Every structure is written in structure tokens, then in C-alpha cells.
Amino acid sequence: MHTLSSVLTLPEAVLTPVGAEVYRGLTTSPKSLAPWLFYDETGSRLFEEITRLPEYYLTRTERGILARYADEILECAGYRPVTIIELGAGTAAKTGLLLRVAVDRQGAVDYVPIDVSRSALAAANEHIEADIPGVRVAARVADYTKGIGEIPAPGKRRMVLYIGSSIGNFEPEDAMQVLREVHHRLAPGDLMLLGVDHAKDRRTLLRAYNDAAGVTEAFNKNMLVRMNRELGASFNPRLFQHRAIWNEEHSRMEIYLKSLIAQRVSIPTLDLEVEFAEGESIHTENSYKFTEESIAAIVEPAGFKIAQSWTDEREWFGVYLAARQ
Ligand code: AVI
């Protein structure tokens, strides 16, 4: 705990979100860093690259499900027109599949993409308005984990899209909290469409997070590069190894950066020297993989009821439509 006098002497960088998280994560044992640190400009570009890798089945499998069942999904919304809100929309690459069907059904659709990245939203805005006439985009730059604010939709039903298995990067308790915040902003009968990765054979999962081209490795090590650039740290990414393991008991992929030698790294802007033992790891991400039961165990206590779900032939990925109770 910091006393008032120690707070007054803290280095300024500790007061920034990145500095505070790095300070917290590298001074606690075991060491960890929050996955949101992946997504600076380079990290967001590397993630886009991951979604196109042959081993990373998630994005293309979800896109296949949305392409095949978009009609059915919107049919479930009934006859009332929908306003579509998307959490962590990014460049909204897959959303066009649903927006097109919504425009066909109701003539025009209001689309509210919410994301922390202004540049990703600008790209989304541009391609959606140009490609799908009838979509009215009202983008919001915001961190949806801190709440989504009011979404006016007079006479319409809201449908919140939370796709891309993003919910899998939260601990179940935190995921439930995000959904509770969404619940708070919706009215009974509004809908949420969740895209989640399913638990599957170990080999397929390990390949998806240990790709041959090393893009996931670069994505993981980008955290070190980011700390060097933004905090003046002295990490040598070559002295760390990307590790992705399957934890069957918790049904999650776990991602680490493992120190190959005993070393000391300095972070001058945080007044910090960090010691690593040989083989010691920084835990950078969990990616939970669900079953129908485990997703219901998160969605239902948050005040939603799963109305319908869709999957692919191999049942590798699931799209769940839940109604706000
Ligand atoms: C963004 N999220 C759903 C990705 C996942 O699969 O958990 C992030 C990622 N991490 C490594 N590869 C992709």
C-alpha cells in the first residue's frame, strides 16, 4: 500500500494506465501483465495478421457461422427493427454479414460500434458506409469494460454483438461483470449475440497459439517492445521465449513469456529493477474455451437467457443468442 507521502514521490509514469499495470504486474509474484497491453498499433496489426493464419481457425470459423446463419439470427429478433451495438468492434470485419441482412429486413439500420481504438473505428465507419448503404454508423470511442453508456433505441430492439471470442480473455468473474454492465443498459427482451471458442482437442488448440510463421510469438513479445518504447525499459525480446500451453482443468490456453536466462531488466521511468530467474515467466494471457454449459454459467447469472445457438460442422466455435431478462 502507498501512503500519501510515498504517492507524492512516485514516478509520474506509474500514474499512467500502462505504467501502473506494468508496475503492478512485474512487482507481484508470479509475474503477469494484462492482455490489453498487447493492443498498441503494432499489436493490433499483428492480431489482424493472426486472424488470417492457417492455424488460427477462430476467426474464419465464426465468419462461416455468421455467413450461414445471419438470416436466422435476425429472424430470432422478431418483427421489431433492431439497433445493432458492437462491443470491441475493431474494424468490424465480420459485422457486415449481419448488417446486410438487417438492412434487407428493415430498410435501414443504426449501428453503434464501440472500441478504444479511434483509428479502427474510422476504418470500420468508412468501409461499412461505403459497402452497405442503409447503415447509419454512430461510432463511440470508449472502453466497454468500464460500461457502455446509454444506447437510445426508441421503438427498437437492441442487439449487442460481442463476437470474436473476446469474452474468453477475461476471468469468468470479470466476464460476468462485463455482461452485468451490458444487462444494466438494456431493456427486457433486448438481445446479445456472443461468439465464443469451444473446448476441443489439444493439438488444434496448441497449433492455433504456436503458429509456424511466428506471428503469435511476435504478438506476445510486442509487450516487451512496447515497455521498451513507452517506459524506456531494457527488455531484450530474444532472451524471452513465447510459450502457449493448454490447461485442461481450467479449459483455457495460457500464454507466457519465459526468461531464457537469469537476468535483471531496468525500467527507469518506473524506478524499477526487475529480476528474472532462469525459466521464470510473465503470464500475459488466458484464452478460455467454452462448452454450452460453461457459457450459460456466465451468461445466465448476468441476467440473460440463451435463446438459440449456432455452430460449425466440427462444433469448434459457437454463436449464442441471449435475451436480456
Ligand atoms: C482476441 N482474442 C480472442 C484472441 C484469443 O484467441 O484469445 C487473442 C490472441 N492471443 C493469441 N492469439 C490470439
Short mmCIF file of C-alpha atoms and ligand atoms in Angstrom, two decimals:
data_model
loop_
_atom_site.label_atom_id
_atom_site.label_comp_id
_atom_site.label_asym_id
_atom_site.label_seq_id
_atom_site.Cartn_x
_atom_site.Cartn_y
_atom_site.Cartn_z
CA MET A 1 0.00 0.00 0.00
CA HIS A 2 1.19 3.51 -0.81
CA THR A 3 0.97 6.17 1.90
CA LEU A 4 0.19 9.74 0.83
CA SER A 5 3.85 10.77 1.11
CA SER A 6 5.00 7.78 -0.98
CA VAL A 7 2.34 8.56 -3.61
CA LEU A 8 3.73 12.09 -3.86
CA THR A 9 7.18 10.72 -4.67
CA LEU A 10 6.03 8.04 -7.15
CA PRO A 11 7.47 8.40 -10.64
CA GLU A 12 4.98 10.04 -12.99
CA ALA A 13 4.85 7.02 -15.34
CA VAL A 14 3.30 4.89 -12.55
CA LEU A 15 0.25 7.10 -12.82
CA THR A 16 -0.39 6.23 -16.48
CA PRO A 17 -2.53 3.12 -17.19
CA VAL A 18 0.39 1.33 -18.89
CA GLY A 19 2.91 2.31 -16.17
CA ALA A 20 0.53 1.31 -13.37
CA GLU A 21 -0.19 -2.11 -14.91
CA VAL A 22 3.49 -2.84 -15.62
CA TYR A 23 4.43 -1.79 -12.07
CA ARG A 24 1.71 -3.98 -10.58
CA GLY A 25 2.37 -6.97 -12.81
CA LEU A 26 6.16 -7.09 -12.52
CA THR A 27 6.35 -6.48 -8.77
CA THR A 28 3.93 -9.29 -7.85
CA SER A 29 4.70 -12.97 -7.81
CA PRO A 30 4.05 -14.79 -10.12
CA LYS A 31 4.65 -12.01 -12.66
CA SER A 32 1.80 -11.17 -15.02
CA LEU A 33 0.73 -8.44 -17.46
CA ALA A 34 -2.86 -7.74 -18.56
CA PRO A 35 -3.68 -8.79 -22.15
CA TRP A 36 -4.97 -5.29 -23.06
CA LEU A 37 -1.27 -4.32 -23.18
CA PHE A 38 -0.98 -6.32 -26.44
CA TYR A 39 -3.03 -3.80 -28.38
CA ASP A 40 -0.87 -0.83 -29.30
CA GLU A 41 -0.70 -0.04 -33.02
CA THR A 42 1.79 -2.84 -33.79
CA GLY A 43 -0.07 -5.33 -31.59
CA SER A 44 -3.41 -4.57 -33.25
CA ARG A 45 -1.80 -5.07 -36.68
CA LEU A 46 -0.22 -8.37 -35.54
CA PHE A 47 -3.59 -9.55 -34.21
CA GLU A 48 -5.20 -8.81 -37.60
CA GLU A 49 -2.42 -10.96 -39.11
CA ILE A 50 -3.14 -13.76 -36.60
CA THR A 51 -6.79 -13.85 -37.70
CA ARG A 52 -5.62 -14.79 -41.22
CA LEU A 53 -3.17 -17.56 -40.17
CA PRO A 54 -3.97 -21.10 -41.35
CA GLU A 55 -3.65 -22.43 -37.77
CA TYR A 56 -5.89 -19.75 -36.21
CA TYR A 57 -9.28 -21.29 -37.00
CA LEU A 58 -11.31 -18.99 -34.71
CA THR A 59 -11.98 -16.02 -36.99
CA ARG A 60 -12.76 -17.94 -40.14
CA THR A 61 -14.96 -20.45 -38.33
CA GLU A 62 -17.00 -17.70 -36.70
CA ARG A 63 -17.27 -15.86 -40.03
CA GLY A 64 -18.58 -19.09 -41.63
CA ILE A 65 -21.27 -19.43 -38.95
CA LEU A 66 -22.36 -15.79 -39.31
CA ALA A 67 -22.41 -16.05 -43.12
CA ARG A 68 -24.56 -19.18 -43.00
CA TYR A 69 -26.98 -18.18 -40.26
CA ALA A 70 -27.23 -14.36 -40.42
CA ASP A 71 -30.84 -14.61 -41.67
CA GLU A 72 -31.84 -16.98 -38.94
CA ILE A 73 -30.10 -14.88 -36.27
CA LEU A 74 -32.01 -11.75 -37.27
CA GLU A 75 -35.20 -13.73 -37.66
CA CYS A 76 -34.92 -14.52 -33.93
CA ALA A 77 -35.04 -10.78 -33.23
CA GLY A 78 -38.66 -10.89 -34.45
CA TYR A 79 -40.53 -8.21 -36.36
CA ARG A 80 -39.34 -5.20 -34.36
CA PRO A 81 -36.41 -3.42 -36.10
CA VAL A 82 -33.06 -3.71 -34.32
CA THR A 83 -30.33 -1.26 -33.44
CA ILE A 84 -27.01 -3.10 -33.57
CA ILE A 85 -24.34 -2.26 -30.97
CA GLU A 86 -20.92 -3.92 -31.17
CA LEU A 87 -18.51 -4.20 -28.22
CA GLY A 88 -14.80 -4.10 -29.14
CA ALA A 89 -15.83 -3.66 -32.77
CA GLY A 90 -12.30 -3.03 -34.11
CA THR A 91 -12.53 -2.75 -37.88
CA ALA A 92 -15.89 -4.62 -37.79
CA ALA A 93 -14.64 -7.11 -40.37
CA LYS A 94 -17.38 -9.73 -39.74
CA THR A 95 -20.23 -7.42 -38.82
CA GLY A 96 -21.12 -6.62 -42.43
CA LEU A 97 -22.64 -10.11 -42.71
CA LEU A 98 -25.30 -9.21 -40.12
CA LEU A 99 -25.74 -5.57 -41.13
CA ARG A 100 -26.55 -6.54 -44.73
CA VAL A 101 -29.32 -8.87 -43.60
CA ALA A 102 -30.63 -6.24 -41.15
CA VAL A 103 -30.82 -3.66 -43.98
CA ASP A 104 -32.67 -6.18 -46.20
CA ARG A 105 -35.18 -6.88 -43.46
CA GLN A 106 -35.83 -3.38 -42.12
CA GLY A 107 -34.65 -0.95 -44.81
CA ALA A 108 -32.10 0.88 -42.68
CA VAL A 109 -30.19 0.04 -39.51
CA ASP A 110 -28.48 2.06 -36.78
CA TYR A 111 -25.07 0.61 -35.98
CA VAL A 112 -23.11 1.68 -32.87
CA PRO A 113 -19.57 0.23 -32.88
CA ILE A 114 -17.73 0.78 -29.56
CA ASP A 115 -13.95 0.45 -29.34
CA VAL A 116 -10.96 2.06 -27.64
CA SER A 117 -9.20 2.45 -30.99
CA ARG A 118 -10.23 5.60 -32.86
CA SER A 119 -8.33 4.52 -35.99
CA ALA A 120 -10.03 1.09 -36.10
CA LEU A 121 -13.44 2.77 -35.77
CA ALA A 122 -12.62 5.22 -38.55
CA ALA A 123 -11.73 2.26 -40.83
CA ALA A 124 -14.97 0.48 -39.81
CA ASN A 125 -17.02 3.60 -40.50
CA GLU A 126 -15.51 4.09 -43.92
CA HIS A 127 -15.89 0.54 -45.25
CA ILE A 128 -19.36 -0.04 -43.80
CA GLU A 129 -20.94 3.20 -45.01
CA ALA A 130 -19.38 2.70 -48.46
CA ASP A 131 -20.22 -1.02 -48.79
CA ILE A 132 -23.66 -1.22 -47.19
CA PRO A 133 -25.98 1.69 -47.99
CA GLY A 134 -28.70 1.91 -45.37
CA VAL A 135 -26.40 1.52 -42.36
CA ARG A 136 -26.22 4.64 -40.16
CA VAL A 137 -22.97 4.40 -38.20
CA ALA A 138 -22.65 6.24 -34.86
CA ALA A 139 -19.22 5.12 -33.57
CA ARG A 140 -18.18 5.58 -29.92
CA VAL A 141 -14.58 5.67 -28.73
CA ALA A 142 -14.80 4.03 -25.30
CA ASP A 143 -13.57 1.15 -23.15
CA TYR A 144 -16.66 -1.06 -22.94
CA THR A 145 -15.29 -2.86 -19.87
CA LYS A 146 -15.99 0.36 -17.97
CA GLY A 147 -19.65 0.35 -19.07
CA ILE A 148 -21.31 1.12 -22.39
CA GLY A 149 -23.36 4.20 -21.58
CA GLU A 150 -26.88 4.77 -22.79
CA ILE A 151 -27.87 3.47 -26.25
CA PRO A 152 -31.15 5.14 -27.26
CA ALA A 153 -33.30 2.93 -29.47
CA PRO A 154 -36.90 4.22 -29.35
CA GLY A 155 -39.35 1.58 -30.56
CA LYS A 156 -36.49 -0.72 -31.49
CA ARG A 157 -34.91 -3.75 -30.02
CA ARG A 158 -31.20 -3.53 -29.22
CA MET A 159 -28.89 -6.33 -30.29
CA VAL A 160 -25.45 -6.18 -28.69
CA LEU A 161 -22.76 -8.07 -30.61
CA TYR A 162 -19.93 -9.42 -28.53
CA ILE A 163 -18.20 -11.65 -31.02
CA GLY A 164 -14.64 -12.82 -31.78
CA SER A 165 -14.31 -14.81 -28.51
CA SER A 166 -13.21 -11.61 -26.76
CA ILE A 167 -15.06 -12.69 -23.63
CA GLY A 168 -12.61 -15.62 -23.39
CA ASN A 169 -9.77 -13.29 -22.47
CA PHE A 170 -11.47 -12.35 -19.17
CA GLU A 171 -11.50 -14.39 -15.99
CA PRO A 172 -15.05 -15.84 -15.62
CA GLU A 173 -15.87 -13.44 -12.73
CA ASP A 174 -14.74 -10.41 -14.79
CA ALA A 175 -16.59 -11.68 -17.87
CA MET A 176 -19.76 -11.87 -15.78
CA GLN A 177 -19.16 -8.32 -14.57
CA VAL A 178 -18.87 -7.04 -18.18
CA LEU A 179 -22.15 -8.78 -19.02
CA ARG A 180 -23.83 -7.33 -15.93
CA GLU A 181 -22.87 -3.84 -17.15
CA VAL A 182 -24.38 -4.64 -20.54
CA HIS A 183 -27.51 -6.00 -18.83
CA HIS A 184 -27.83 -2.73 -16.90
CA ARG A 185 -28.01 -0.74 -20.17
CA LEU A 186 -30.55 -2.99 -21.92
CA ALA A 187 -34.30 -3.43 -21.54
CA PRO A 188 -36.10 -6.78 -21.12
CA GLY A 189 -36.29 -8.52 -24.50
CA ASP A 190 -33.16 -6.83 -25.90
CA LEU A 191 -30.61 -9.28 -27.26
CA MET A 192 -26.94 -10.12 -27.03
CA LEU A 193 -25.07 -12.19 -29.62
CA LEU A 194 -21.95 -13.83 -28.20
CA GLY A 195 -19.24 -15.56 -30.24
CA VAL A 196 -17.11 -17.99 -28.19
CA ASP A 197 -14.45 -20.54 -28.89
CA HIS A 198 -15.27 -24.11 -27.87
CA ALA A 199 -13.01 -26.53 -25.97
CA LYS A 200 -11.54 -29.02 -28.44
CA ASP A 201 -8.61 -31.36 -29.00
CA ARG A 202 -5.34 -30.21 -27.52
CA ARG A 203 -3.37 -30.41 -30.79
CA THR A 204 -5.63 -28.00 -32.67
CA LEU A 205 -5.53 -25.54 -29.77
CA LEU A 206 -1.75 -25.68 -29.39
CA ARG A 207 -1.25 -25.11 -33.12
CA ALA A 208 -3.56 -22.07 -33.09
CA TYR A 209 -1.39 -20.32 -30.47
CA ASN A 210 2.03 -21.59 -31.69
CA ASP A 211 1.82 -20.81 -35.42
CA ALA A 212 4.65 -21.83 -37.72
CA ALA A 213 5.25 -18.30 -39.05
CA GLY A 214 5.84 -16.98 -35.51
CA VAL A 215 3.18 -14.23 -35.68
CA THR A 216 1.73 -15.14 -32.26
CA GLU A 217 5.27 -15.12 -30.85
CA ALA A 218 5.80 -11.59 -32.24
CA PHE A 219 2.37 -10.54 -30.88
CA ASN A 220 3.30 -11.80 -27.39
CA LYS A 221 6.83 -10.31 -27.45
CA ASN A 222 5.41 -6.99 -28.63
CA MET A 223 4.55 -6.38 -24.95
CA LEU A 224 8.31 -6.25 -24.25
CA VAL A 225 8.90 -3.94 -27.21
CA ARG A 226 6.05 -1.72 -26.01
CA MET A 227 7.54 -1.44 -22.49
CA ASN A 228 10.91 -0.52 -24.02
CA ARG A 229 9.36 2.18 -26.17
CA GLU A 230 6.82 3.63 -23.78
CA LEU A 231 8.62 3.18 -20.46
CA GLY A 232 12.29 3.14 -21.50
CA ALA A 233 12.65 -0.49 -20.31
CA SER A 234 15.66 -2.63 -21.29
CA PHE A 235 13.98 -5.92 -22.31
CA ASN A 236 15.83 -7.99 -24.92
CA PRO A 237 12.99 -9.92 -26.63
CA ARG A 238 15.49 -12.56 -27.80
CA LEU A 239 16.10 -13.52 -24.17
CA PHE A 240 12.44 -14.46 -23.72
CA GLN A 241 10.55 -17.39 -25.22
CA HIS A 242 6.88 -17.41 -26.30
CA ARG A 243 5.01 -20.25 -24.58
CA ALA A 244 1.39 -21.29 -25.11
CA ILE A 245 0.04 -24.24 -23.12
CA TRP A 246 -3.35 -25.91 -22.78
CA ASN A 247 -4.71 -26.04 -19.22
CA GLU A 248 -7.32 -28.77 -19.43
CA GLU A 249 -8.50 -28.33 -15.83
CA HIS A 250 -9.44 -24.67 -16.36
CA SER A 251 -10.30 -25.12 -20.05
CA ARG A 252 -8.02 -22.31 -21.18
CA MET A 253 -4.97 -21.61 -23.27
CA GLU A 254 -2.31 -19.87 -21.18
CA ILE A 255 0.25 -17.60 -22.79
CA TYR A 256 3.60 -16.74 -21.22
CA LEU A 257 6.92 -15.02 -21.87
CA LYS A 258 9.61 -17.20 -20.33
CA SER A 259 13.03 -15.78 -19.42
CA LEU A 260 15.72 -17.94 -21.01
CA ILE A 261 18.41 -16.83 -18.52
CA ALA A 262 18.68 -15.23 -15.09
CA GLN A 263 18.59 -11.52 -15.84
CA ARG A 264 17.82 -8.06 -14.48
CA VAL A 265 15.74 -5.61 -16.52
CA SER A 266 15.56 -1.94 -15.67
CA ILE A 267 12.50 0.27 -16.17
CA PRO A 268 13.89 3.71 -15.34
CA THR A 269 10.64 5.64 -15.76
CA LEU A 270 9.11 3.44 -13.04
CA ASP A 271 12.27 3.50 -10.87
CA LEU A 272 12.21 -0.26 -11.13
CA GLU A 273 14.75 -3.08 -11.49
CA VAL A 274 13.07 -6.41 -12.26
CA GLU A 275 14.91 -9.66 -11.51
CA PHE A 276 14.13 -12.80 -13.53
CA ALA A 277 15.30 -16.28 -12.54
CA GLU A 278 16.21 -18.62 -15.41
CA GLY A 279 12.92 -20.15 -16.60
CA GLU A 280 10.72 -17.61 -14.79
CA SER A 281 7.67 -16.48 -16.77
CA ILE A 282 5.43 -13.47 -17.20
CA HIS A 283 1.83 -14.64 -17.69
CA THR A 284 0.37 -12.47 -20.45
CA GLU A 285 -2.99 -14.03 -21.37
CA ASN A 286 -5.65 -16.63 -20.73
CA SER A 287 -7.96 -17.62 -23.55
CA TYR A 288 -10.91 -19.58 -22.17
CA LYS A 289 -12.59 -22.25 -24.29
CA PHE A 290 -16.23 -22.97 -23.52
CA THR A 291 -18.93 -25.61 -23.64
CA GLU A 292 -22.66 -24.86 -23.88
CA GLU A 293 -22.85 -25.35 -20.11
CA SER A 294 -19.86 -23.19 -19.19
CA ILE A 295 -21.04 -20.26 -21.33
CA ALA A 296 -24.53 -20.49 -19.82
CA ALA A 297 -22.90 -20.41 -16.36
CA ILE A 298 -21.53 -16.93 -17.18
CA VAL A 299 -24.41 -15.52 -19.22
CA GLU A 300 -27.32 -16.57 -17.01
CA PRO A 301 -26.16 -15.16 -13.64
CA ALA A 302 -25.62 -11.85 -15.50
CA GLY A 303 -29.36 -11.75 -16.27
CA PHE A 304 -29.56 -13.24 -19.79
CA LYS A 305 -31.15 -16.41 -21.07
CA ILE A 306 -29.71 -18.27 -24.05
CA ALA A 307 -32.46 -18.48 -26.66
CA GLN A 308 -30.62 -20.19 -29.50
CA SER A 309 -27.14 -21.15 -30.66
CA TRP A 310 -25.35 -21.98 -33.89
CA THR A 311 -22.12 -23.81 -34.57
CA ASP A 312 -19.97 -25.16 -37.44
CA GLU A 313 -19.78 -28.80 -38.63
CA ARG A 314 -16.89 -29.59 -36.27
CA GLU A 315 -18.52 -27.67 -33.39
CA TRP A 316 -15.29 -25.72 -32.94
CA PHE A 317 -16.94 -22.35 -32.35
CA GLY A 318 -20.32 -21.23 -31.03
CA VAL A 319 -22.55 -18.23 -31.63
CA TYR A 320 -25.11 -17.77 -28.83
CA LEU A 321 -28.13 -15.50 -28.87
CA ALA A 322 -29.17 -14.47 -25.35
CA ALA A 323 -32.21 -12.45 -24.32
CA ARG A 324 -32.00 -9.86 -21.56
CA GLN A 325 -34.38 -10.94 -18.76
C1 AVI B 1 -8.61 -11.51 -29.03
N1 AVI B 1 -8.62 -12.91 -28.55
C2 AVI B 1 -9.92 -13.52 -28.74
C3 AVI B 1 -7.51 -13.72 -29.05
C4 AVI B 1 -7.61 -15.17 -28.48
O1 AVI B 1 -7.56 -16.10 -29.29
O2 AVI B 1 -7.78 -15.33 -27.27
C5 AVI B 1 -6.16 -13.12 -28.71
C6 AVI B 1 -4.99 -13.97 -29.13
N2 AVI B 1 -3.98 -14.33 -28.38
C7 AVI B 1 -3.13 -15.06 -29.06
N3 AVI B 1 -3.61 -15.24 -30.27
C8 AVI B 1 -4.78 -14.56 -30.35
#
